[in-house]
Coordinates of C-alpha atoms and ligand atoms in Angstrom, one line a residue:
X895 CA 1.3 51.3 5.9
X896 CA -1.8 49.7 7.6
X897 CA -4.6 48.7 4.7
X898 CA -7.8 50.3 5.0
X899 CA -10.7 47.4 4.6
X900 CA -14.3 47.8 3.0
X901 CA -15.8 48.4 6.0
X902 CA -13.6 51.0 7.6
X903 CA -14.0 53.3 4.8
X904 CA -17.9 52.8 4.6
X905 CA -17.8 53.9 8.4
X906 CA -16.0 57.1 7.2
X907 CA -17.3 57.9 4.2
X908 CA -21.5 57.3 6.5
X909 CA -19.9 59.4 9.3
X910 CA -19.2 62.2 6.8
X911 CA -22.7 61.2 5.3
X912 CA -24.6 61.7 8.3
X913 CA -22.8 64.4 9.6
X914 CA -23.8 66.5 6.3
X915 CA -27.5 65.1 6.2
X916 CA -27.9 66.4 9.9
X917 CA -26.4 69.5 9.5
X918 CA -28.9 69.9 6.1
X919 CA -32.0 68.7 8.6
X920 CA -31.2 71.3 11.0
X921 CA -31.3 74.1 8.4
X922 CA -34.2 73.3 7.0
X923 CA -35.9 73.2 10.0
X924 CA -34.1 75.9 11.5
X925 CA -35.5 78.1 8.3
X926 CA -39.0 76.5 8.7
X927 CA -39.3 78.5 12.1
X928 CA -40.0 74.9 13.7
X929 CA -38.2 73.8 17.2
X930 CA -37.4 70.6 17.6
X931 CA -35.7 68.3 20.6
X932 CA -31.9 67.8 20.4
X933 CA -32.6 63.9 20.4
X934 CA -34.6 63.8 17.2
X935 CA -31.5 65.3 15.4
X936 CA -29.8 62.7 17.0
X937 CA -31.9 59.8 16.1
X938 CA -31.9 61.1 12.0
X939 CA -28.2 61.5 12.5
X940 CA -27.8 57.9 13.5
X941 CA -30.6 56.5 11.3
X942 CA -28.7 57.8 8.0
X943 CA -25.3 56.8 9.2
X944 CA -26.4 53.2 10.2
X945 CA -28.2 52.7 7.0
X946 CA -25.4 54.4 4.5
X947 CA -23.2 52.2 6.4
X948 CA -24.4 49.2 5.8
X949 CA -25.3 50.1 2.4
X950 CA -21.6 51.7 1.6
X951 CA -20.2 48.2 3.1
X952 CA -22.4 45.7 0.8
X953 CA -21.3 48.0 -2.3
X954 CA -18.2 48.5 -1.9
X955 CA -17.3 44.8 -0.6
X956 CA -18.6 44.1 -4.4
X957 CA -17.4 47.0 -6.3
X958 CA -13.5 45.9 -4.2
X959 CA -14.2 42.5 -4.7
X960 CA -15.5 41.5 -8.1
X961 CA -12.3 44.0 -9.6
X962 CA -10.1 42.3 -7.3
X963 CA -10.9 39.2 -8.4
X964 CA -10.2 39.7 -11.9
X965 CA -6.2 40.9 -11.1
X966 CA -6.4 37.7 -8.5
X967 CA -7.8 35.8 -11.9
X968 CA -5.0 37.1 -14.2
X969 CA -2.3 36.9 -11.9
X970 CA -3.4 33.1 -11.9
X971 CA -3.8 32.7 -15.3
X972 CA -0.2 34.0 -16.0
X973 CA 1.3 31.7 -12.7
X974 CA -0.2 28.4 -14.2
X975 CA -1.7 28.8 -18.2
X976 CA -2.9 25.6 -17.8
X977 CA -4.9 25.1 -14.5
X978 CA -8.6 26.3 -14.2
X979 CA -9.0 29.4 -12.1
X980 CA -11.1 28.1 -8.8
X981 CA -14.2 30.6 -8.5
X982 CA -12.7 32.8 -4.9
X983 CA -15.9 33.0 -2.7
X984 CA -16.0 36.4 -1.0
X985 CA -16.7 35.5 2.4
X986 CA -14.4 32.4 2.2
X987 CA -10.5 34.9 2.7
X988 CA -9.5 38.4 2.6
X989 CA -8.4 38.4 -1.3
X990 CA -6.3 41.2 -1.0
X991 CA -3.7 39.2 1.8
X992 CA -4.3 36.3 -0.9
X993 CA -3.4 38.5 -3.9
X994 CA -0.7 39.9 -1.9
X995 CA 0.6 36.5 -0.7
X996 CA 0.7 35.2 -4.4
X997 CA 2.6 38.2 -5.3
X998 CA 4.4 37.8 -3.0
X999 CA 6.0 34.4 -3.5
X1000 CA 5.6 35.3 -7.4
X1001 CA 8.4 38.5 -6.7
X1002 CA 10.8 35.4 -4.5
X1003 CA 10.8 32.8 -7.2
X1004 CA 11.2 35.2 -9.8
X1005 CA 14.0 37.0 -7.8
X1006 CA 15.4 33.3 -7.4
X1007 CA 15.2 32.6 -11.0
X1008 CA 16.2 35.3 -12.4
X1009 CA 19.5 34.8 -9.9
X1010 CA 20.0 31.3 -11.7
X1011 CA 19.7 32.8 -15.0
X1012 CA 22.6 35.6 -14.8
X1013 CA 24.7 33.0 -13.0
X1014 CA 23.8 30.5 -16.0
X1015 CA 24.7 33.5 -18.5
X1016 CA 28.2 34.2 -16.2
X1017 CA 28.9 30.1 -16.7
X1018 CA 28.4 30.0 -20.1
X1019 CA 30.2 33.3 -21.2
X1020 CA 33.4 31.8 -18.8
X1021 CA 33.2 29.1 -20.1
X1022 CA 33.1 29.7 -23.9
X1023 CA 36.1 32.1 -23.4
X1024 CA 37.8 29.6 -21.6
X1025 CA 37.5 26.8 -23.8
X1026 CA 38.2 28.9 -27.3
X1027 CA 41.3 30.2 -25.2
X1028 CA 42.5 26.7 -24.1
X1029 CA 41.7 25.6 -28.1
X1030 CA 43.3 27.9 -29.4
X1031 CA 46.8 26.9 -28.5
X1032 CA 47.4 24.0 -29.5
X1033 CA 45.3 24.5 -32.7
X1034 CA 48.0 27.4 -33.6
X1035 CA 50.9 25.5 -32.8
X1036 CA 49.7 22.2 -35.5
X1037 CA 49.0 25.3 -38.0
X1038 CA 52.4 26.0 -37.8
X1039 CA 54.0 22.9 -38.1
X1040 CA 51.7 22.1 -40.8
X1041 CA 52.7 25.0 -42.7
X1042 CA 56.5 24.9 -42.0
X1043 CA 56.2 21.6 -43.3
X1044 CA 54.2 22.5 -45.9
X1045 CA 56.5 25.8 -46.9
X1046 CA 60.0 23.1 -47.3
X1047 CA 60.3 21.7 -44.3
X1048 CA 58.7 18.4 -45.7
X1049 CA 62.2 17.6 -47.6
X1050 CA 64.7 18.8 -44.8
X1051 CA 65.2 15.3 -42.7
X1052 CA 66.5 17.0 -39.7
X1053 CA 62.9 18.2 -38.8
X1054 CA 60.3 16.9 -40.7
X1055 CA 59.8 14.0 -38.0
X1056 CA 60.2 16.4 -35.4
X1057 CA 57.5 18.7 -36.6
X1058 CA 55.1 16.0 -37.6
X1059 CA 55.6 14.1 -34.1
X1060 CA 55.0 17.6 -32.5
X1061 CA 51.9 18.6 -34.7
X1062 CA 51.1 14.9 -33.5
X1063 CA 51.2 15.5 -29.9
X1064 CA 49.3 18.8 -30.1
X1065 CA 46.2 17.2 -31.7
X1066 CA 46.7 14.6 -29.0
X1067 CA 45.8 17.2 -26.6
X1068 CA 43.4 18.6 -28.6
X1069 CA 41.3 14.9 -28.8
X1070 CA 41.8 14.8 -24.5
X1071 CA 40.9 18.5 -24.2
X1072 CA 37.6 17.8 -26.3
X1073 CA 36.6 14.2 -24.3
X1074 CA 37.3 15.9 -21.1
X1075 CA 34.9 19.1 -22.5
X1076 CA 32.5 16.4 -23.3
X1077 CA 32.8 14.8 -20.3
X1078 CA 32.7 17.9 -17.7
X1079 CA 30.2 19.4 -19.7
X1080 CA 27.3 16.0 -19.3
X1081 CA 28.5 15.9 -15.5
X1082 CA 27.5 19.8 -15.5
X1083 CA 24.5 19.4 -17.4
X1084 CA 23.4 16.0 -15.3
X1085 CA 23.0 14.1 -18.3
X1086 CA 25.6 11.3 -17.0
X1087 CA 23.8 8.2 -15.8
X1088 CA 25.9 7.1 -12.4
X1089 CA 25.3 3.2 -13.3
X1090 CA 25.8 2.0 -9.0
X1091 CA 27.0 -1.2 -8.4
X1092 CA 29.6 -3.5 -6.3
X1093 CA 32.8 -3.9 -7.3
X1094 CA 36.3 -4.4 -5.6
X1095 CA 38.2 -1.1 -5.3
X1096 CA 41.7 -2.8 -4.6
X1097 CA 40.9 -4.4 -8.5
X1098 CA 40.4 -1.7 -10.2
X1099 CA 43.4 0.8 -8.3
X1100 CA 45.7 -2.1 -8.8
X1101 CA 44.6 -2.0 -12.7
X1102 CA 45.1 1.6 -12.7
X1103 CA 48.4 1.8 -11.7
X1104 CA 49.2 -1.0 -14.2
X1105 CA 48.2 0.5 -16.8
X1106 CA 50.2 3.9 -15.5
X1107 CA 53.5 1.8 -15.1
X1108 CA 55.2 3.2 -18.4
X1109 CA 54.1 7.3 -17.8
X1110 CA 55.8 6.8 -14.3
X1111 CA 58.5 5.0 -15.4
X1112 CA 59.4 7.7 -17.9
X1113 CA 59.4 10.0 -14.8
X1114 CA 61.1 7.2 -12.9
X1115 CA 58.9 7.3 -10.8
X1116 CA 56.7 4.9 -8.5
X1117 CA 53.5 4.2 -7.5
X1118 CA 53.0 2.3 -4.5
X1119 CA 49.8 0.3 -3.3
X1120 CA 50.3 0.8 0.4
X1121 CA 47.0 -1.8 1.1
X1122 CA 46.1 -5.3 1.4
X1123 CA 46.5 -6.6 -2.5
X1124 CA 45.1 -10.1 -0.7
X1125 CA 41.8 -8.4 0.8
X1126 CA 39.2 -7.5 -1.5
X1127 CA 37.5 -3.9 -1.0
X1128 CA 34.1 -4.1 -2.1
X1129 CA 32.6 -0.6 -3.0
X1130 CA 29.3 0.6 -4.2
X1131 CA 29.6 3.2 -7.3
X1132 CA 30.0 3.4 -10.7
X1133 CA 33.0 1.7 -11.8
X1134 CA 33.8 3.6 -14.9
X1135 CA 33.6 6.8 -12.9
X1136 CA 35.5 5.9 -10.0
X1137 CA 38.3 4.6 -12.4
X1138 CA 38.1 8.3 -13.8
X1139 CA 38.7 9.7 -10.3
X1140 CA 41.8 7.3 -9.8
X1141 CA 43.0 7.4 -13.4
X1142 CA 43.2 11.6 -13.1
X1143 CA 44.4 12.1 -9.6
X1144 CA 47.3 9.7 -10.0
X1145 CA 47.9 11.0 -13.5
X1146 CA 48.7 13.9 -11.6
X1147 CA 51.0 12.8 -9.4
X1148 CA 52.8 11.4 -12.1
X1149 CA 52.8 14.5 -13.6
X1150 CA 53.8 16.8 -11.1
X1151 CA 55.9 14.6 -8.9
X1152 CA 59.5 15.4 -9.0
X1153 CA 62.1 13.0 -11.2
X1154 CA 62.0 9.9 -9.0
X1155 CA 59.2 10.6 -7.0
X1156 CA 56.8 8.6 -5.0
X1157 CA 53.2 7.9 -4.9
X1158 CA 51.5 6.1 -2.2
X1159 CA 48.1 4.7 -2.2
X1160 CA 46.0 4.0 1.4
X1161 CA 43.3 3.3 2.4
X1162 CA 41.5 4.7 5.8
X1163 CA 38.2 3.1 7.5
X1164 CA 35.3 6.1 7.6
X1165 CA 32.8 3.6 8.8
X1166 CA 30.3 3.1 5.9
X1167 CA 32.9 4.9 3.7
X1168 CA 36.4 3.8 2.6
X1169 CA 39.0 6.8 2.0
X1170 CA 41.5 6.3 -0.8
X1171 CA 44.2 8.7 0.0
X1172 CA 46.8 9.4 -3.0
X1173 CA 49.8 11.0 -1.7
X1174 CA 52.8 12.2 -3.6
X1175 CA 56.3 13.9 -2.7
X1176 CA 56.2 16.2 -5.8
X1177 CA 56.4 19.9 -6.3
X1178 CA 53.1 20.7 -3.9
X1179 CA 50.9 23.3 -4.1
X1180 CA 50.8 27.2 -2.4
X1181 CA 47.9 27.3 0.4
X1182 CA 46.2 29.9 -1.4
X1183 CA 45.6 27.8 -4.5
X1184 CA 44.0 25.2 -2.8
X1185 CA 40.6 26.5 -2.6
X1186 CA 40.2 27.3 -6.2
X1187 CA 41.6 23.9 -7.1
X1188 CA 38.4 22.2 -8.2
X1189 CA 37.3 25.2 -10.5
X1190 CA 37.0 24.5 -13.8
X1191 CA 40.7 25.6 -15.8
X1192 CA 42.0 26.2 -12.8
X1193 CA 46.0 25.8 -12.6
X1194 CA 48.6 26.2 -10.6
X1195 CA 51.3 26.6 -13.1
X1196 CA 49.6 27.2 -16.8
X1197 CA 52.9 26.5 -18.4
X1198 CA 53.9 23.2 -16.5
X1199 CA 50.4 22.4 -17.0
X1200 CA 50.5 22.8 -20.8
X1201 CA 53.9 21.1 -21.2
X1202 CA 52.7 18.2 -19.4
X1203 CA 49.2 17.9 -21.6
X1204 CA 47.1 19.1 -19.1
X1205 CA 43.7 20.2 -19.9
X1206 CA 43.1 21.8 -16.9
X1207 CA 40.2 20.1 -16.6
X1208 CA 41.1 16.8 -14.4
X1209 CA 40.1 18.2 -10.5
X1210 CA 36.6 19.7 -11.8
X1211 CA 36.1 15.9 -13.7
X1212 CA 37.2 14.3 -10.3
X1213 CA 34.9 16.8 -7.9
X1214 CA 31.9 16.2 -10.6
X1215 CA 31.8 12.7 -10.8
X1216 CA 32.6 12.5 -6.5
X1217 CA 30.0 14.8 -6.1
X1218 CA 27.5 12.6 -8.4
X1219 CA 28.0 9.9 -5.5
X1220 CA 27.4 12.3 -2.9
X1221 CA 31.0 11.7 -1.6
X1222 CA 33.6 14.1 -0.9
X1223 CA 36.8 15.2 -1.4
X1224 CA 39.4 16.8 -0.3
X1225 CA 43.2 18.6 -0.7
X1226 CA 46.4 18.6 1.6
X1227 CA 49.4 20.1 0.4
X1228 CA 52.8 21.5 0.9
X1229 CA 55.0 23.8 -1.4
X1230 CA 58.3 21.5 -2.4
X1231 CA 57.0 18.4 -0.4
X1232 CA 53.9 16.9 -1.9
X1233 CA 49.9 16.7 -2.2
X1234 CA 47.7 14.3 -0.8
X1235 CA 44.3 13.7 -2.3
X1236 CA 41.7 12.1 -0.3
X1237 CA 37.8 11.5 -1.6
X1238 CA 35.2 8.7 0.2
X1239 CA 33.6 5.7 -2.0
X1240 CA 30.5 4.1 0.2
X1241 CA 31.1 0.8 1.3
X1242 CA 29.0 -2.2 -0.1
X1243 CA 27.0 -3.6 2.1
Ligands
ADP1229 P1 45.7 19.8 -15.4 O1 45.2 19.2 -16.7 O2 46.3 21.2 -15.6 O3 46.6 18.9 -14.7 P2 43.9 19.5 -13.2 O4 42.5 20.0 -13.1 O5 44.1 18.0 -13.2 O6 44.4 20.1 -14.5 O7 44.8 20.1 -12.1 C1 44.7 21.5 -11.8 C2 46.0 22.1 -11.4 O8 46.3 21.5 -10.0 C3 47.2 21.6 -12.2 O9 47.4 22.5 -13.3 C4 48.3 21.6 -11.2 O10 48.9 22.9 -11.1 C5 47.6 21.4 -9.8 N1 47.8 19.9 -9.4 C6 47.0 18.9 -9.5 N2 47.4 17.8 -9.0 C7 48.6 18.1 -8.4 C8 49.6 17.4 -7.7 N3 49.4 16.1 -7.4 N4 50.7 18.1 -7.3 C9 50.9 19.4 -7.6 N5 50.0 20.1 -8.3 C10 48.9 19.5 -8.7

């Protein structure tokens, strides 16, 4: 709907003024007995509307403009408590388009904000069911052993080492469940400092895998450095976090390689990045998990996943802390014949 301005309406409302007043003038003259010429109506007709108008105009720019000003005042007052309110001169904008234009923006970042908030409350609600549900597993299983053991099963020597190493392994994974809930949930919140410096990639892979050498064993498997061990790879990062990213995603092939399996480690040249590819032969994964891999609890096989110690929480860690270096990474894989990791690191200088 077009607005109607101060002005227009005192136009209208001295037409309809004038109009009246000349008709009035007529009658009374008319009743007087007195003739008059048609251009003397004319010039009283014109006189009145060209001095309501102006009048009508002055008042109601005021009248409009001082009530407008106070809504323009509170809206302001309510945007920013703490800023002074500017005095609005009258002449200097329309302050209806400026009230509107405030409003305006006012309705988007609420709109926006309010977006961020249910999305926040969606978050929060997944992610307390998630993590009491992932809890609550291995809290019910060292309950049991606890009391079996607890209810005889202390003095019976066939199981009471059996029981205690399992209620042992189950608080294991509760203590890696709660580190990585500790650490996924600073990456989330942004509280982790990324501390970037120089360091030699080849290092801290080859370190890695040394200290992975007895897990991959047990599986009989094998990692393999398929890079220069002589040629140092300087990287800029964070060390720590980096190790994180390597740790997990070759934890994982570990875990879900097959009996004898294989993981190879390359490097490719992405001109100011380096690209660590981790490939394995293991189990693979379906295409349609693939995109949901990242998220947050997200597993392909819960039970495998459980058996093995996941957390479920490895990928989202990994993503988080590649993201925090504002590298990327990304997910090949085939059902039955393997995976293949791949994330950037920039190079140092
Ligand atoms: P988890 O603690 O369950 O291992 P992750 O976030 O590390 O959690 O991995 C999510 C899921 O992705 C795993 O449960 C597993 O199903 C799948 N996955 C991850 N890495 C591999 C891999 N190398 N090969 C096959 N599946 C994998």
């Amino acid at each position: 709907m077009n607005r109607v301005n101060p002005t227009q309406v005192a136009i209208l409302t001295s037409f309809v003024m004038a109009v009246i007043i000349s008709c009035l003038e007529c009658l009374l003259i008319y009743i007087s007995g007195t003739t008059l010429p048609f251009y003397y109506h004319l010039i009283v007709f014109f006189m009145v509307f060209l001095v309501s108008a102006v009048t009508f105009r002055v008042l109601y720019g005021k009248y409009i403009f001082s009530n407008l000003f106070q809504i323009y005042k509170h809206i302001l007052i309510l945007k920013h408590p703490n800023e002074p309110v500017r005095a609005y001169e009258e002449k200097e904008r329309d302050i209806t388009s400026e009230i509107n234009r405030i409003l305006e923006d006012w309705s988007n970042e609420s709109r926006e904000e309010i977006d961020q908030l249910k999305q926040v409350e969606i978050y929060r609600r997944e992610f307390l069911s998630n993590v009491s549900h992932e809890l609550k597993t291995p809290i019910f299983s060292v309950q049991g052993y606890v009391h079996t053991l607890i209810d005889g099963g202390i003095d019976d020597q066939e199981v009471n080492m059996l029981y205690l190493n399992k209620a042992s392994k189950s608080i294991d994974r509760l203590i890696s469940m709660v580190d990585d809930l500790e650490s996924i949930s600073k990456l989330e919140a942004g509280e982790l400092m990324v501390e970037m410096r120089t360091f030699d990639l080849t290092d801290l892979i080859r370190d890695v895998v040394e200290s992975l050498e007895l897990q991959a064993k047990e599986k009989k498997s094998a990692v393999v450095m398929n890079v220069d061990m002589e040629k140092p790879q300087y990287v800029y990062g964070d060390r720590d976090l980096i190790r994180q990213v390597v740790v997990n995603l070759l934890v994982n092939s570990i875990k879900y390689g097959k009996e004898g399996g294989k993981t190879e480690i390359r490097y490719a040249d992405g001109g100011d990045k380096v690209i660590v590819d981790i490939e394995d032969n293991g189990i693979g994964i379906a295409k349609h998990h693939l995109p949901r891999l990242f998220e947050r609890f997200y597993r392909v096989d819960k039970s495998r996943s459980r058996e093995q110690g996941g957390t479920g929480l490895g990928l989202a860690i990994v993503k988080h802390i590649i993201e925090a270096h504002h590298q990327y990474i990304s997910v090949n894989s085939e059902l039955g014949k393997g995976t293949t990791f791949s994330f950037s690191v920039k190079k140092s200088k």
